[in-house]
Structure formats: structure tokens, C-alpha cells
């Protein structure tokens, strides 16, 4: 495969169609895809689900299929091509990426052999995975929320445990979550509401026998936000009956419990690990890139990878310095979204031989869902010197609108609004939480 497609300009290959990559492919497809460049998106999955919704899949508030966008159909509508496959290597001299063989999920037979895809410009948008920190038992016994498949697996375990409690095979539904960041806090709150929503269906009524424990080494929940927001979220969780253990590390995990460094044991049938992220293992195999602690790809102020030509990285997989050199930008959908928007403009200008200003992250605040109609968070003031707290239903409305804005980027206002209304209508005919 040659890098430059005849008649269609240079080839821009984007690897990873998550919060950052699919937005970039959409924007570049619209701007350049028809005549000026060959935009190719590569992902190991055939469809996109916005990662911040995974906890909703895990508790059954949405089915993962309800909300997935097929890359093939989306690419067709927005002038980019899609290629299914997992990145396994990079050759910066030949300017090709290596994509692994695809095997059948049914029979494990090889469907497609490993192949090379040539690029003129490459953008890595691989995301990250949950960090188990090498703690014994985490990988064997804990659920994680990195993919729709993992979220569905957790939802099934949760339903099965609820049935066992209802049939008195388990005395209580004990759920332990490690990590009191946004994922852990949102999951704890939504699990509480899901179990209560199930109660009305009798057969799955475990609400009175529910114990959720949230554990973190840090001394407050949501350590990355303003302390007042942390206090508000802690109080909300405690009102829901969630037990919060702060300043407690986990030493090991066994089939039935978390074992803490202070010698205590937290028994739980369902264990979720949501504590910090690390780059994917494949990053170490991408020759020529500079990789930071936490296995993130080091980029300069234009999001270009250090030491290699024509390769960029965005989102969780990129180690981009925060303004003023104060550490790295956090691995959030907000950062991935702004980097995708920047790179779409920057690559277009670059192709036209125009100058490109460096990327600047503009913090838009943080919002964390605390269940059915509650959220908490904060937005920065104009000059970024302090934050304005947001609470309750208004915060929830803004929280929901973040996903709507992602959909607007992907589908345009009209279709995104139609999808929003379709979701609302569907909800009127379905139980509030999936029961299968
Ligand atoms: C439960 C949960 C809740 C969250 N809530 C929020 C929130 O409220 N606000 C917020 O800002 N952030 C939130 N985040 C974080 C946010 O989801 C991530 O920061 C964001 O998705 C990162 O975007 P990305 O494009 O870098 O990676 P991702 O969205 O993770 O996408 C990476 C893509 O790369 C693909 N991929 C990975 N490896 C390969 C490979 N080797 N070959 C081919 N394809 C590959 C994956 O299939 C995926 O499609 C949440 C995360 C979770 C798990």
C-alpha cells in the first residue's frame, strides 16, 4: 500500500477512534476527506462508544449497543475510511504502521492476516487502560471499565449477584470499588440508584441488603477537584449509604475481598478496580517514540511526538505539558476533545503551508454525576483564578450536555438532537435499568 493515494492527496492515518480519535477523523474527513487527503481511521473495535458512558453500561442504565456508532457507516457519511485492526508496531523509516491479524470471535480462526498501513501523517489516539499497579489479585479478581465488553461483564455479574441475594444464596449484595476519582464516585452513586430502581421489579429487590464500599489511598474523594466539591460529593455518597474508606491502600485482592494495607479486610462479591490509568503495553513497542512515566507518548506544544517526523499523539496516550509547565494535562475526554479540535485545524493549515500556533488547553470545569438527577462540579472563572461550584439538577443538565456536544461533533446538531429525543422516547417504554 503506498502512502499517497493517487489523486486524493496525502494519507492521514488516525489510530484509535475514541473520544479524541473519532472526533478528529470526523473533522478531518469533513474538511479534507473528499478531495484533499485520504483520512483513514484504524481501531481494534468496529464501533465507537464514548468511554465516559461505560459506568452507565455497567449498571444497566444503557445497553452498549444502544449507543454505539459504527465506524464504517460513520466514515461513509463523513468522508473518512475505516480499517479494522489492532496497532502492533511502527516503522518510521518506511512510514508504515503494523496492524495485527484479525481472528474470529466465534472460532478463533484467522479472518485477516497481519498487514501494514502506510501513512504520510500519523496520529496516535490510543487512549489508556486502568492501572493495576502490579497489586496481586487485581487482574484475576477485579472488574475494570476500559471497554464496552468489560462494562457488560460487570453488569451481568451485578445482576447475577442481585438474583443470589433475592434467592437468599447471598446474605447481602456487597460491592467494593477501589478508586474514588470520577469513575469510582459515579459508579458507586449509579449502582445505588440502579439497585433501588430494580426493587420495583420484585424478583431483583436487593436494595435493603446493599453494601457499597469505596476505597482510596487519597484523603478525599475526587482528589483532582476543588476540596468543596469533594466534600459535597462525599456527603452525597454518605447519604446514599456508600461507605467511604479514605487514606487506605489495597495490598492484595482475593476472590471474596479487598485486603487493605492496615490489615483490614473488606469482603465483597463484586470488586471493581478504578484507580488511575496507564498507557497501553503496545506503546513500548512503537520504535522511535519518547515514552514518559505512566507509558504516555511525549509530545511537544504542537502535539507532535518528540524525535520523529509527521507523528502526533492526542488524548490519554499523549504526555502533553500543562500550561506553565505544571505537570501533564490530565487523561480526560475534555482534553482529548480540545486536542482533536486543535489538530484538525493544525493539520489542515500545515497542509496548506500555513503557520500553526501551539496547542493551549482551556479548562472548562469538571462535572461528576451523583446519580439520577444529581451532579457536582465546578467551572473556572474567566481568568482561571478560582472556581464556581455547580450542584444538583443544573449540574446534571450540564453533565448530560457534555455527551450531547460529543454527538454534535460526530453527527451535527440536527442528528444529535434527533438521537437525544429518540433516547428520551425509548426510555419511556423501557424499565429505568436493564434487567437482562
Ligand atoms: C467510566 C469512565 C468515566 C469517565 N468519565 C469522564 C468524564 O466524566 N469526563 C471526562 O472528561 N473524562 C472521563 N473519563 C475519561 C475519558 O473517557 C478518557 O479520558 C477519554 O475517553 C480519552 O479519550 P482518548 O481518545 O484518548 O481514548 P479512548 O476514548 O479510550 O479511545 C481509545 C481508542 O483507541 C482504540 N485502541 C486502543 N488501543 C488500540 C490499538 N492497539 N489498535 C487500535 N485501536 C486501539 C480503542 O478501541 C478506543 O476506541 C471517564 C473514563 C471512564 C472509564
Tab-separated table of C-alpha atoms and ligand atoms in Angstrom:
chain	number	residue	atom	x	y	z
A	1	UNK	CA	0.000	0.000	0.000
A	2	UNK	CA	1.503	3.379	-0.923
A	3	UNK	CA	1.204	6.253	1.489
A	4	UNK	CA	-0.160	8.706	-1.006
A	5	UNK	CA	-3.354	7.717	-2.735
A	6	UNK	CA	-3.293	8.880	-6.354
A	7	UNK	CA	-5.487	11.894	-6.879
A	8	UNK	CA	-6.575	12.143	-3.290
A	9	UNK	CA	-3.613	13.812	-1.609
A	10	UNK	CA	-1.596	12.599	1.347
A	11	UNK	CA	-2.813	9.900	3.722
A	12	UNK	CA	-3.579	10.850	7.325
A	13	UNK	CA	-3.890	7.739	9.481
A	14	UNK	CA	-5.513	8.060	12.920
A	15	UNK	CA	-5.128	5.083	15.247
A	16	UNK	CA	-7.853	4.861	17.901
A	17	UNK	CA	-11.440	6.017	17.400
A	18	UNK	CA	-12.258	7.055	20.979
A	19	UNK	CA	-13.227	10.419	22.450
A	20	UNK	CA	-10.329	12.131	20.624
A	21	UNK	CA	-9.695	9.969	17.534
A	22	UNK	CA	-13.244	9.713	16.186
A	23	UNK	CA	-13.770	13.469	16.596
A	24	UNK	CA	-10.514	14.133	14.724
A	25	UNK	CA	-11.427	11.699	11.918
A	26	UNK	CA	-14.855	13.351	11.602
A	27	UNK	CA	-13.463	16.885	11.452
A	28	UNK	CA	-10.642	15.962	9.038
A	29	UNK	CA	-12.994	13.891	6.905
A	30	UNK	CA	-15.339	16.868	6.565
A	31	UNK	CA	-12.508	19.327	5.816
A	32	UNK	CA	-10.190	17.268	3.654
A	33	UNK	CA	-11.694	13.854	3.043
A	34	UNK	CA	-13.442	14.422	-0.230
A	35	UNK	CA	-10.579	15.785	-2.381
A	36	UNK	CA	-7.584	16.913	-0.389
A	37	UNK	CA	-6.475	13.922	1.691
A	38	UNK	CA	-7.103	10.293	2.388
A	39	UNK	CA	-8.265	10.152	6.006
A	40	UNK	CA	-8.104	6.638	7.486
A	41	UNK	CA	-9.251	5.672	10.976
A	42	UNK	CA	-7.905	2.414	12.448
A	43	UNK	CA	-9.470	0.840	15.547
A	44	UNK	CA	-9.425	-2.639	17.044
A	45	UNK	CA	-13.208	-2.405	17.512
A	46	UNK	CA	-15.767	-1.891	14.747
A	47	UNK	CA	-17.825	0.680	16.684
A	48	UNK	CA	-17.368	3.668	18.982
A	49	UNK	CA	-18.881	4.084	22.423
A	50	UNK	CA	-17.952	7.253	24.361
A	51	UNK	CA	-15.890	5.973	27.298
A	52	UNK	CA	-17.391	8.269	29.978
A	53	UNK	CA	-20.666	6.349	29.457
A	54	UNK	CA	-19.155	2.989	30.435
A	55	UNK	CA	-20.306	3.193	34.056
A	56	UNK	CA	-23.865	3.644	32.754
A	57	UNK	CA	-23.486	0.433	30.724
A	58	UNK	CA	-22.036	-1.278	33.812
A	59	UNK	CA	-25.122	-0.551	35.931
A	60	UNK	CA	-27.596	-1.171	33.091
A	61	UNK	CA	-28.756	2.417	32.540
A	62	UNK	CA	-27.960	1.984	28.859
A	63	UNK	CA	-27.129	-1.040	26.729
A	64	UNK	CA	-23.769	-0.631	24.977
A	65	UNK	CA	-25.387	-1.387	21.593
A	66	UNK	CA	-27.973	1.409	22.115
A	67	UNK	CA	-25.320	3.998	21.880
A	68	UNK	CA	-22.614	2.690	19.589
A	69	UNK	CA	-21.582	4.394	16.347
A	70	UNK	CA	-20.390	2.068	13.593
A	71	UNK	CA	-17.116	3.444	12.196
A	72	UNK	CA	-17.834	2.134	8.691
A	73	UNK	CA	-21.196	3.861	8.385
A	74	UNK	CA	-19.987	7.000	10.144
A	75	UNK	CA	-16.882	7.189	7.959
A	76	UNK	CA	-19.016	6.795	4.850
A	77	UNK	CA	-21.128	9.776	5.935
A	78	UNK	CA	-18.141	11.940	6.901
A	79	UNK	CA	-15.589	11.114	4.206
A	80	UNK	CA	-13.060	9.044	6.079
A	81	UNK	CA	-12.196	5.375	5.568
A	82	UNK	CA	-12.230	2.826	8.375
A	83	UNK	CA	-9.803	-0.053	8.770
A	84	UNK	CA	-10.404	-2.657	11.490
A	85	UNK	CA	-7.304	-3.859	13.318
A	86	UNK	CA	-5.043	-3.525	16.321
A	87	UNK	CA	-1.829	-1.490	16.082
A	88	UNK	CA	1.145	-3.685	16.998
A	89	UNK	CA	4.148	-1.882	15.505
A	90	UNK	CA	5.551	1.217	13.837
A	91	UNK	CA	8.263	1.677	11.219
A	92	UNK	CA	9.104	5.367	10.978
A	93	UNK	CA	11.634	4.802	8.159
A	94	UNK	CA	9.154	3.086	5.807
A	95	UNK	CA	6.329	5.237	7.284
A	96	UNK	CA	4.016	2.299	7.945
A	97	UNK	CA	2.127	1.025	10.958
A	98	UNK	CA	1.772	-2.704	11.547
A	99	UNK	CA	-1.726	-3.978	12.326
A	100	UNK	CA	-2.154	-7.447	13.834
A	101	UNK	CA	-4.075	-10.374	12.338
A	102	UNK	CA	-7.815	-10.410	12.998
A	103	UNK	CA	-9.240	-13.594	14.458
A	104	UNK	CA	-12.852	-14.738	14.531
A	105	UNK	CA	-14.524	-14.132	17.910
A	106	UNK	CA	-16.513	-17.340	17.342
A	107	UNK	CA	-13.884	-19.855	16.219
A	108	UNK	CA	-10.560	-18.048	16.808
A	109	UNK	CA	-9.688	-18.752	13.173
A	110	UNK	CA	-7.741	-16.062	11.347
A	111	UNK	CA	-10.075	-13.811	9.379
A	112	UNK	CA	-7.422	-11.414	8.093
A	113	UNK	CA	-3.638	-11.650	8.172
A	114	UNK	CA	-1.406	-9.010	9.793
A	115	UNK	CA	-0.824	-6.064	7.460
A	116	UNK	CA	0.970	-2.752	7.025
A	117	UNK	CA	-0.820	0.545	6.547
A	118	UNK	CA	1.229	3.382	5.083
A	119	UNK	CA	0.923	6.967	6.319
A	120	UNK	CA	2.111	10.426	5.404
A	121	UNK	CA	0.874	11.778	8.719
A	122	UNK	CA	0.095	9.557	11.697
A	123	UNK	CA	-1.987	10.462	14.750
A	124	UNK	CA	-1.944	8.154	17.761
A	125	UNK	CA	-5.146	8.359	19.829
A	126	UNK	CA	-4.908	5.012	21.625
A	127	UNK	CA	-6.339	6.032	24.991
A	128	UNK	CA	-5.192	4.288	28.166
A	129	UNK	CA	-6.116	1.406	30.438
A	130	UNK	CA	-6.752	1.075	34.164
A	131	UNK	CA	-3.523	0.727	36.155
A	132	UNK	CA	-3.410	-2.333	38.416
A	133	UNK	CA	-0.088	-1.091	39.921
A	134	UNK	CA	1.093	-4.724	39.972
A	135	UNK	CA	-1.029	-5.396	43.086
A	136	UNK	CA	-1.568	-9.165	43.462
A	137	UNK	CA	-5.044	-10.388	42.552
A	138	UNK	CA	-6.299	-7.224	40.812
A	139	UNK	CA	-6.183	-8.631	37.273
A	140	UNK	CA	-7.633	-12.007	38.321
A	141	UNK	CA	-10.462	-10.821	40.559
A	142	UNK	CA	-11.464	-7.248	39.696
A	143	UNK	CA	-13.761	-5.791	37.114
A	144	UNK	CA	-12.406	-2.825	35.176
A	145	UNK	CA	-14.121	-0.266	32.999
A	146	UNK	CA	-11.943	0.038	29.921
A	147	UNK	CA	-14.239	-1.309	27.213
A	148	UNK	CA	-17.931	-1.953	26.489
A	149	UNK	CA	-17.261	-5.707	26.876
A	150	UNK	CA	-15.851	-5.177	30.382
A	151	UNK	CA	-18.771	-2.912	31.320
A	152	UNK	CA	-21.268	-5.538	30.109
A	153	UNK	CA	-19.436	-8.218	32.071
A	154	UNK	CA	-19.756	-6.118	35.232
A	155	UNK	CA	-23.467	-5.547	34.559
A	156	UNK	CA	-24.024	-9.306	34.243
A	157	UNK	CA	-22.137	-10.045	37.469
A	158	UNK	CA	-24.140	-7.346	39.213
A	159	UNK	CA	-27.470	-8.829	38.033
A	160	UNK	CA	-26.393	-12.353	38.996
A	161	UNK	CA	-25.353	-11.243	42.482
A	162	UNK	CA	-28.667	-9.385	42.888
A	163	UNK	CA	-30.534	-12.600	41.991
A	164	UNK	CA	-28.455	-14.548	44.518
A	165	UNK	CA	-29.371	-12.060	47.260
A	166	UNK	CA	-33.051	-12.196	46.324
A	167	UNK	CA	-32.967	-16.004	46.493
A	168	UNK	CA	-31.053	-15.883	49.804
A	169	UNK	CA	-27.931	-17.521	48.382
A	170	UNK	CA	-26.006	-14.401	49.441
A	171	UNK	CA	-26.873	-12.514	52.625
A	172	UNK	CA	-26.008	-9.095	51.200
A	173	UNK	CA	-25.022	-7.554	47.848
A	174	UNK	CA	-21.501	-6.386	48.703
A	175	UNK	CA	-19.727	-4.263	46.104
A	176	UNK	CA	-16.239	-2.838	46.614
A	177	UNK	CA	-14.784	-0.120	44.368
A	178	UNK	CA	-11.148	0.954	44.535
A	179	UNK	CA	-10.513	4.491	43.287
A	180	UNK	CA	-12.510	7.500	44.469
A	181	UNK	CA	-11.868	9.532	41.309
A	182	UNK	CA	-14.705	10.407	38.920
A	183	UNK	CA	-15.185	6.812	37.676
A	184	UNK	CA	-15.394	5.288	41.176
A	185	UNK	CA	-17.663	8.008	42.569
A	186	UNK	CA	-20.033	7.914	39.579
A	187	UNK	CA	-20.167	4.133	39.617
A	188	UNK	CA	-20.939	3.994	43.366
A	189	UNK	CA	-23.777	6.521	43.016
A	190	UNK	CA	-25.262	4.898	39.888
A	191	UNK	CA	-25.070	1.391	41.399
A	192	UNK	CA	-27.044	2.604	44.378
A	193	UNK	CA	-29.730	4.091	42.135
A	194	UNK	CA	-29.815	1.035	39.848
A	195	UNK	CA	-30.420	-1.347	42.761
A	196	UNK	CA	-33.230	0.880	44.038
A	197	UNK	CA	-34.747	1.074	40.552
A	198	UNK	CA	-34.672	-2.738	40.399
A	199	UNK	CA	-36.572	-3.031	43.652
A	200	UNK	CA	-39.893	-2.269	41.982
A	201	UNK	CA	-39.467	-5.430	39.858
A	202	UNK	CA	-39.634	-7.652	42.966
A	203	UNK	CA	-37.533	-10.527	41.713
A	204	UNK	CA	-34.399	-8.407	41.826
A	205	UNK	CA	-35.059	-6.497	45.004
A	206	UNK	CA	-31.784	-6.279	46.893
A	207	UNK	CA	-31.954	-2.607	47.886
A	208	UNK	CA	-32.259	-3.207	51.624
A	209	UNK	CA	-29.305	-5.541	51.544
A	210	UNK	CA	-26.835	-3.462	49.573
A	211	UNK	CA	-23.338	-2.513	50.817
A	212	UNK	CA	-21.153	-0.356	48.593
A	213	UNK	CA	-17.647	0.446	49.835
A	214	UNK	CA	-15.438	2.988	48.063
A	215	UNK	CA	-11.730	2.797	48.911
A	216	UNK	CA	-8.895	5.197	48.080
A	217	UNK	CA	-5.377	5.963	49.235
A	218	UNK	CA	-6.096	9.699	48.910
A	219	UNK	CA	-7.501	11.648	51.850
A	220	UNK	CA	-10.561	12.888	49.926
A	221	UNK	CA	-12.860	11.722	47.155
A	222	UNK	CA	-12.306	13.360	43.737
A	223	UNK	CA	-8.776	14.474	44.686
A	224	UNK	CA	-8.366	16.385	41.396
A	225	UNK	CA	-11.199	18.871	42.077
A	226	UNK	CA	-11.734	21.744	44.500
A	227	UNK	CA	-11.974	20.489	48.147
A	228	UNK	CA	-15.515	21.922	48.471
A	229	UNK	CA	-16.686	19.753	45.574
A	230	UNK	CA	-15.002	16.742	47.206
A	231	UNK	CA	-16.862	17.439	50.452
A	232	UNK	CA	-20.161	17.810	48.623
A	233	UNK	CA	-19.632	14.513	46.744
A	234	UNK	CA	-18.602	12.723	49.957
A	235	UNK	CA	-21.725	13.926	51.760
A	236	UNK	CA	-23.904	12.853	48.793
A	237	UNK	CA	-22.347	9.373	48.774
A	238	UNK	CA	-22.774	9.017	52.521
A	239	UNK	CA	-26.448	9.993	52.216
A	240	UNK	CA	-26.812	7.141	49.721
A	241	UNK	CA	-25.312	4.786	52.322
A	242	UNK	CA	-21.978	4.323	50.494
A	243	UNK	CA	-19.174	3.538	52.960
A	244	UNK	CA	-16.100	5.591	52.034
A	245	UNK	CA	-12.667	4.450	53.271
A	246	UNK	CA	-10.053	7.158	52.641
A	247	UNK	CA	-6.300	7.034	53.242
A	248	UNK	CA	-6.417	3.241	52.770
A	249	UNK	CA	-4.279	1.330	50.289
A	250	UNK	CA	-5.084	-2.125	48.939
A	251	UNK	CA	-2.351	-4.702	49.461
A	252	UNK	CA	-3.924	-7.645	47.607
A	253	UNK	CA	-7.206	-8.880	46.256
A	254	UNK	CA	-8.683	-12.323	46.698
A	255	UNK	CA	-11.851	-13.885	45.259
A	256	UNK	CA	-14.037	-12.553	48.073
A	257	UNK	CA	-12.311	-9.468	49.455
A	258	UNK	CA	-10.020	-6.466	49.255
A	259	UNK	CA	-7.191	-6.716	51.796
A	260	UNK	CA	-6.024	-3.306	52.973
A	261	UNK	CA	-2.511	-2.247	53.978
A	262	UNK	CA	-3.746	-1.522	57.536
A	263	UNK	CA	-4.646	-5.211	57.935
A	264	UNK	CA	-8.411	-4.740	57.480
A	265	UNK	CA	-10.418	-6.897	55.061
A	266	UNK	CA	-13.353	-5.592	53.007
A	267	UNK	CA	-15.463	-8.593	51.944
A	268	UNK	CA	-17.251	-8.132	48.612
A	269	UNK	CA	-18.748	-10.367	45.948
A	270	UNK	CA	-18.185	-7.760	43.244
A	271	UNK	CA	-14.863	-5.954	43.104
A	272	UNK	CA	-14.178	-3.047	40.759
A	273	UNK	CA	-10.744	-1.517	40.159
A	274	UNK	CA	-10.981	2.104	39.004
A	275	UNK	CA	-7.746	3.518	40.355
A	276	UNK	CA	-5.627	5.522	37.899
A	277	UNK	CA	-4.658	4.864	34.279
A	278	UNK	CA	-1.541	3.835	32.393
A	279	UNK	CA	-0.699	3.736	28.659
A	280	UNK	CA	-1.300	0.551	26.652
A	281	UNK	CA	1.530	-2.026	26.544
A	282	UNK	CA	1.891	-1.563	22.758
A	283	UNK	CA	3.291	1.947	23.298
A	284	UNK	CA	6.592	0.381	24.431
A	285	UNK	CA	6.775	-1.470	21.086
A	286	UNK	CA	6.434	1.692	18.964
A	287	UNK	CA	10.066	2.262	17.981
A	288	UNK	CA	11.308	5.833	17.865
A	289	UNK	CA	8.766	7.414	20.235
A	290	UNK	CA	9.727	9.007	23.551
A	291	UNK	CA	7.635	7.474	26.329
A	292	UNK	CA	7.097	9.043	29.761
A	293	UNK	CA	6.384	7.563	33.175
A	294	UNK	CA	2.880	6.073	33.012
A	295	UNK	CA	3.630	4.917	29.451
A	296	UNK	CA	2.358	8.091	27.755
A	297	UNK	CA	3.859	9.347	24.481
A	298	UNK	CA	5.751	12.616	24.951
A	299	UNK	CA	4.552	15.399	22.648
A	300	UNK	CA	5.654	18.999	22.141
A	301	UNK	CA	3.483	22.120	22.293
A	302	UNK	CA	2.078	21.295	18.803
A	303	UNK	CA	1.180	17.737	19.903
A	304	UNK	CA	3.944	16.359	17.664
A	305	UNK	CA	5.774	13.305	19.031
A	306	UNK	CA	9.335	14.067	20.087
A	307	UNK	CA	12.159	12.752	17.868
A	308	UNK	CA	10.054	11.505	14.925
A	309	UNK	CA	8.632	13.272	11.868
A	310	UNK	CA	4.931	13.607	10.996
A	311	UNK	CA	3.606	11.703	14.014
A	312	UNK	CA	1.257	13.288	16.564
A	313	UNK	CA	-0.462	11.989	19.696
A	314	UNK	CA	-3.651	13.162	21.424
A	315	UNK	CA	-5.849	12.180	24.362
A	316	UNK	CA	-4.945	9.830	27.200
A	317	UNK	CA	-1.978	8.316	25.336
A	318	UNK	CA	-0.215	11.699	24.978
A	319	UNK	CA	2.017	13.238	27.629
A	320	UNK	CA	1.400	16.937	26.906
A	321	UNK	CA	2.754	19.539	29.308
A	322	UNK	CA	0.142	21.651	31.081
A	323	UNK	CA	0.390	25.426	30.652
A	324	UNK	CA	3.226	26.906	32.645
A	325	UNK	CA	4.982	23.525	32.805
A	326	UNK	CA	2.971	22.426	35.869
A	327	UNK	CA	2.882	18.680	35.207
A	328	UNK	CA	0.943	16.968	32.418
A	329	UNK	CA	-2.562	17.518	31.129
A	330	UNK	CA	-4.928	15.004	32.773
A	331	UNK	CA	-6.315	11.976	30.909
A	332	UNK	CA	-9.849	13.273	30.358
A	333	UNK	CA	-12.347	13.392	27.499
A	334	UNK	CA	-12.245	17.184	27.739
A	335	UNK	CA	-8.513	17.251	26.928
A	336	UNK	CA	-8.942	14.672	24.117
A	337	UNK	CA	-11.795	16.744	22.628
A	338	UNK	CA	-9.821	20.016	22.625
A	339	UNK	CA	-6.709	18.327	21.221
A	340	UNK	CA	-8.760	16.738	18.421
A	341	UNK	CA	-10.292	20.108	17.500
A	342	UNK	CA	-6.838	21.741	17.562
A	343	UNK	CA	-5.164	19.047	15.459
A	344	UNK	CA	-7.949	19.112	12.845
A	345	UNK	CA	-7.229	22.827	12.341
A	346	UNK	CA	-3.452	22.446	12.671
A	347	UNK	CA	-3.131	19.608	10.120
A	348	UNK	CA	-5.320	21.485	7.653
A	349	UNK	CA	-3.182	24.627	7.973
A	350	UNK	CA	0.017	22.597	7.795
A	351	UNK	CA	-1.112	21.044	4.509
A	352	UNK	CA	-1.812	24.497	3.149
A	353	UNK	CA	1.722	25.579	4.149
A	354	UNK	CA	0.401	27.965	6.824
A	355	UNK	CA	1.849	28.545	10.280
A	356	UNK	CA	0.308	26.803	13.294
A	357	UNK	CA	0.106	28.216	16.834
A	358	UNK	CA	0.831	25.880	19.751
A	359	UNK	CA	-1.987	23.974	21.485
A	360	UNK	CA	-3.455	25.643	24.557
A	361	UNK	CA	-5.761	23.746	26.880
A	362	UNK	CA	-8.693	25.800	28.150
A	363	UNK	CA	-10.140	24.207	31.295
A	364	UNK	CA	-13.933	24.179	31.094
A	365	UNK	CA	-14.504	22.706	34.546
A	366	UNK	CA	-15.296	19.299	35.968
A	367	UNK	CA	-18.629	17.599	36.480
A	368	UNK	CA	-19.305	14.302	38.203
A	369	UNK	CA	-22.657	12.516	38.112
A	370	UNK	CA	-24.054	11.575	41.509
A	371	UNK	CA	-26.999	9.545	40.247
A	372	UNK	CA	-30.410	10.028	38.648
A	373	UNK	CA	-30.743	13.833	38.695
A	374	UNK	CA	-27.751	14.998	40.689
A	375	UNK	CA	-24.223	16.011	39.797
A	376	UNK	CA	-21.498	18.137	41.332
A	377	UNK	CA	-18.614	20.045	39.907
A	378	UNK	CA	-17.124	23.405	39.218
A	379	UNK	CA	-16.352	25.762	36.371
A	380	UNK	CA	-13.315	28.049	36.332
A	381	UNK	CA	-13.773	31.811	36.470
A	382	UNK	CA	-12.798	33.865	33.418
A	383	UNK	CA	-9.173	34.301	34.362
A	384	UNK	CA	-8.893	30.797	35.762
A	385	UNK	CA	-8.053	32.096	39.218
A	386	UNK	CA	-10.813	30.329	41.133
A	387	UNK	CA	-13.794	28.072	40.517
A	388	UNK	CA	-17.562	28.475	40.729
A	389	UNK	CA	-19.256	25.459	42.304
A	390	UNK	CA	-22.143	23.734	40.478
A	391	UNK	CA	-24.535	21.399	42.266
A	392	UNK	CA	-27.762	19.460	41.819
A	393	UNK	CA	-30.051	19.305	38.805
A	394	UNK	CA	-28.376	22.170	36.894
A	395	UNK	CA	-25.015	20.421	37.218
A	396	UNK	CA	-26.653	17.206	35.975
A	397	UNK	CA	-28.097	19.024	32.976
A	398	UNK	CA	-24.640	20.341	32.067
A	399	UNK	CA	-23.158	16.884	32.666
A	400	UNK	CA	-25.642	15.342	30.204
A	401	UNK	CA	-24.963	18.129	27.713
A	402	UNK	CA	-21.260	17.109	27.530
A	403	UNK	CA	-22.243	13.883	25.805
A	404	UNK	CA	-24.669	15.776	23.624
A	405	UNK	CA	-21.806	18.021	22.464
A	406	UNK	CA	-19.709	14.939	21.595
A	407	UNK	CA	-22.610	13.724	19.487
A	408	UNK	CA	-22.934	17.139	17.845
A	409	UNK	CA	-19.282	16.912	16.776
A	410	UNK	CA	-19.877	13.440	15.368
A	411	UNK	CA	-23.285	13.858	13.747
A	412	UNK	CA	-24.134	17.574	13.537
A	413	UNK	CA	-26.835	19.413	15.539
A	414	UNK	CA	-29.865	18.010	13.735
A	415	UNK	CA	-28.979	14.344	14.013
A	416	UNK	CA	-27.571	14.701	17.542
A	417	UNK	CA	-30.832	16.312	18.678
A	418	UNK	CA	-32.861	13.570	16.936
A	419	UNK	CA	-30.743	10.957	18.749
A	420	UNK	CA	-31.278	12.753	22.068
A	421	UNK	CA	-35.060	12.784	21.553
A	422	UNK	CA	-35.037	9.136	20.443
A	423	UNK	CA	-33.197	8.216	23.682
A	424	UNK	CA	-35.819	10.053	25.746
A	425	UNK	CA	-38.673	8.311	23.914
A	426	UNK	CA	-37.035	4.897	24.264
A	427	UNK	CA	-36.694	5.465	27.988
A	428	UNK	CA	-40.444	5.992	28.360
A	429	UNK	CA	-41.085	2.435	27.169
A	430	UNK	CA	-38.278	0.612	28.989
A	431	UNK	CA	-37.523	-0.128	32.660
A	432	UNK	CA	-35.177	2.555	34.094
A	433	UNK	CA	-32.461	-0.064	34.395
A	434	UNK	CA	-31.690	-3.087	32.214
A	435	UNK	CA	-32.877	-6.311	33.860
A	436	UNK	CA	-31.196	-8.760	31.475
B	1	LIG	C1	-16.202	5.155	33.421
B	1	LIG	C2	-15.434	6.364	32.944
B	1	LIG	C3	-15.969	7.638	33.134
B	1	LIG	C4	-15.285	8.765	32.671
B	1	LIG	N1	-15.857	9.992	32.845
B	1	LIG	C5	-15.253	11.079	32.332
B	1	LIG	C6	-15.873	12.365	32.435
B	1	LIG	O1	-16.954	12.498	33.022
B	1	LIG	N2	-15.240	13.436	31.887
B	1	LIG	C7	-14.035	13.312	31.232
B	1	LIG	O2	-13.510	14.314	30.729
B	1	LIG	N3	-13.414	12.112	31.117
B	1	LIG	C8	-13.990	10.992	31.646
B	1	LIG	N4	-13.381	9.766	31.530
B	1	LIG	C9	-12.077	9.683	30.853
B	1	LIG	C10	-12.284	9.660	29.337
B	1	LIG	O3	-13.152	8.619	28.986
B	1	LIG	C11	-10.955	9.492	28.626
B	1	LIG	O4	-10.056	10.462	29.073
B	1	LIG	C12	-11.160	9.647	27.114
B	1	LIG	O5	-12.021	8.657	26.611
B	1	LIG	C13	-9.812	9.582	26.402
B	1	LIG	O6	-10.020	9.689	25.025
B	1	LIG	P1	-8.987	9.018	24.020
B	1	LIG	O7	-9.471	9.335	22.643
B	1	LIG	O8	-7.613	9.392	24.390
B	1	LIG	O9	-9.098	7.457	24.305
B	1	LIG	P2	-10.351	6.487	24.304
B	1	LIG	O10	-11.621	7.219	24.327
B	1	LIG	O11	-10.068	5.478	25.370
B	1	LIG	O12	-10.221	5.755	22.886
B	1	LIG	C14	-9.123	4.967	22.539
B	1	LIG	C15	-9.480	4.176	21.293
B	1	LIG	O13	-8.311	3.512	20.825
B	1	LIG	C16	-8.624	2.182	20.475
B	1	LIG	N5	-7.381	1.409	20.631
B	1	LIG	C17	-6.662	1.217	21.755
B	1	LIG	N6	-5.565	0.509	21.502
B	1	LIG	C18	-5.571	0.257	20.171
B	1	LIG	C19	-4.683	-0.435	19.297
B	1	LIG	N7	-3.533	-1.009	19.723
B	1	LIG	N8	-5.002	-0.509	17.989
B	1	LIG	C20	-6.145	0.056	17.503
B	1	LIG	N9	-7.022	0.730	18.302
B	1	LIG	C21	-6.715	0.820	19.605
B	1	LIG	C22	-9.733	1.782	21.429
B	1	LIG	O14	-10.509	0.718	20.904
B	1	LIG	C23	-10.529	3.094	21.531
B	1	LIG	O15	-11.519	3.169	20.544
B	1	LIG	C24	-14.030	8.611	32.004
B	1	LIG	C25	-13.492	7.341	31.822
B	1	LIG	C26	-14.179	6.222	32.279
B	1	LIG	C27	-13.574	4.849	32.075
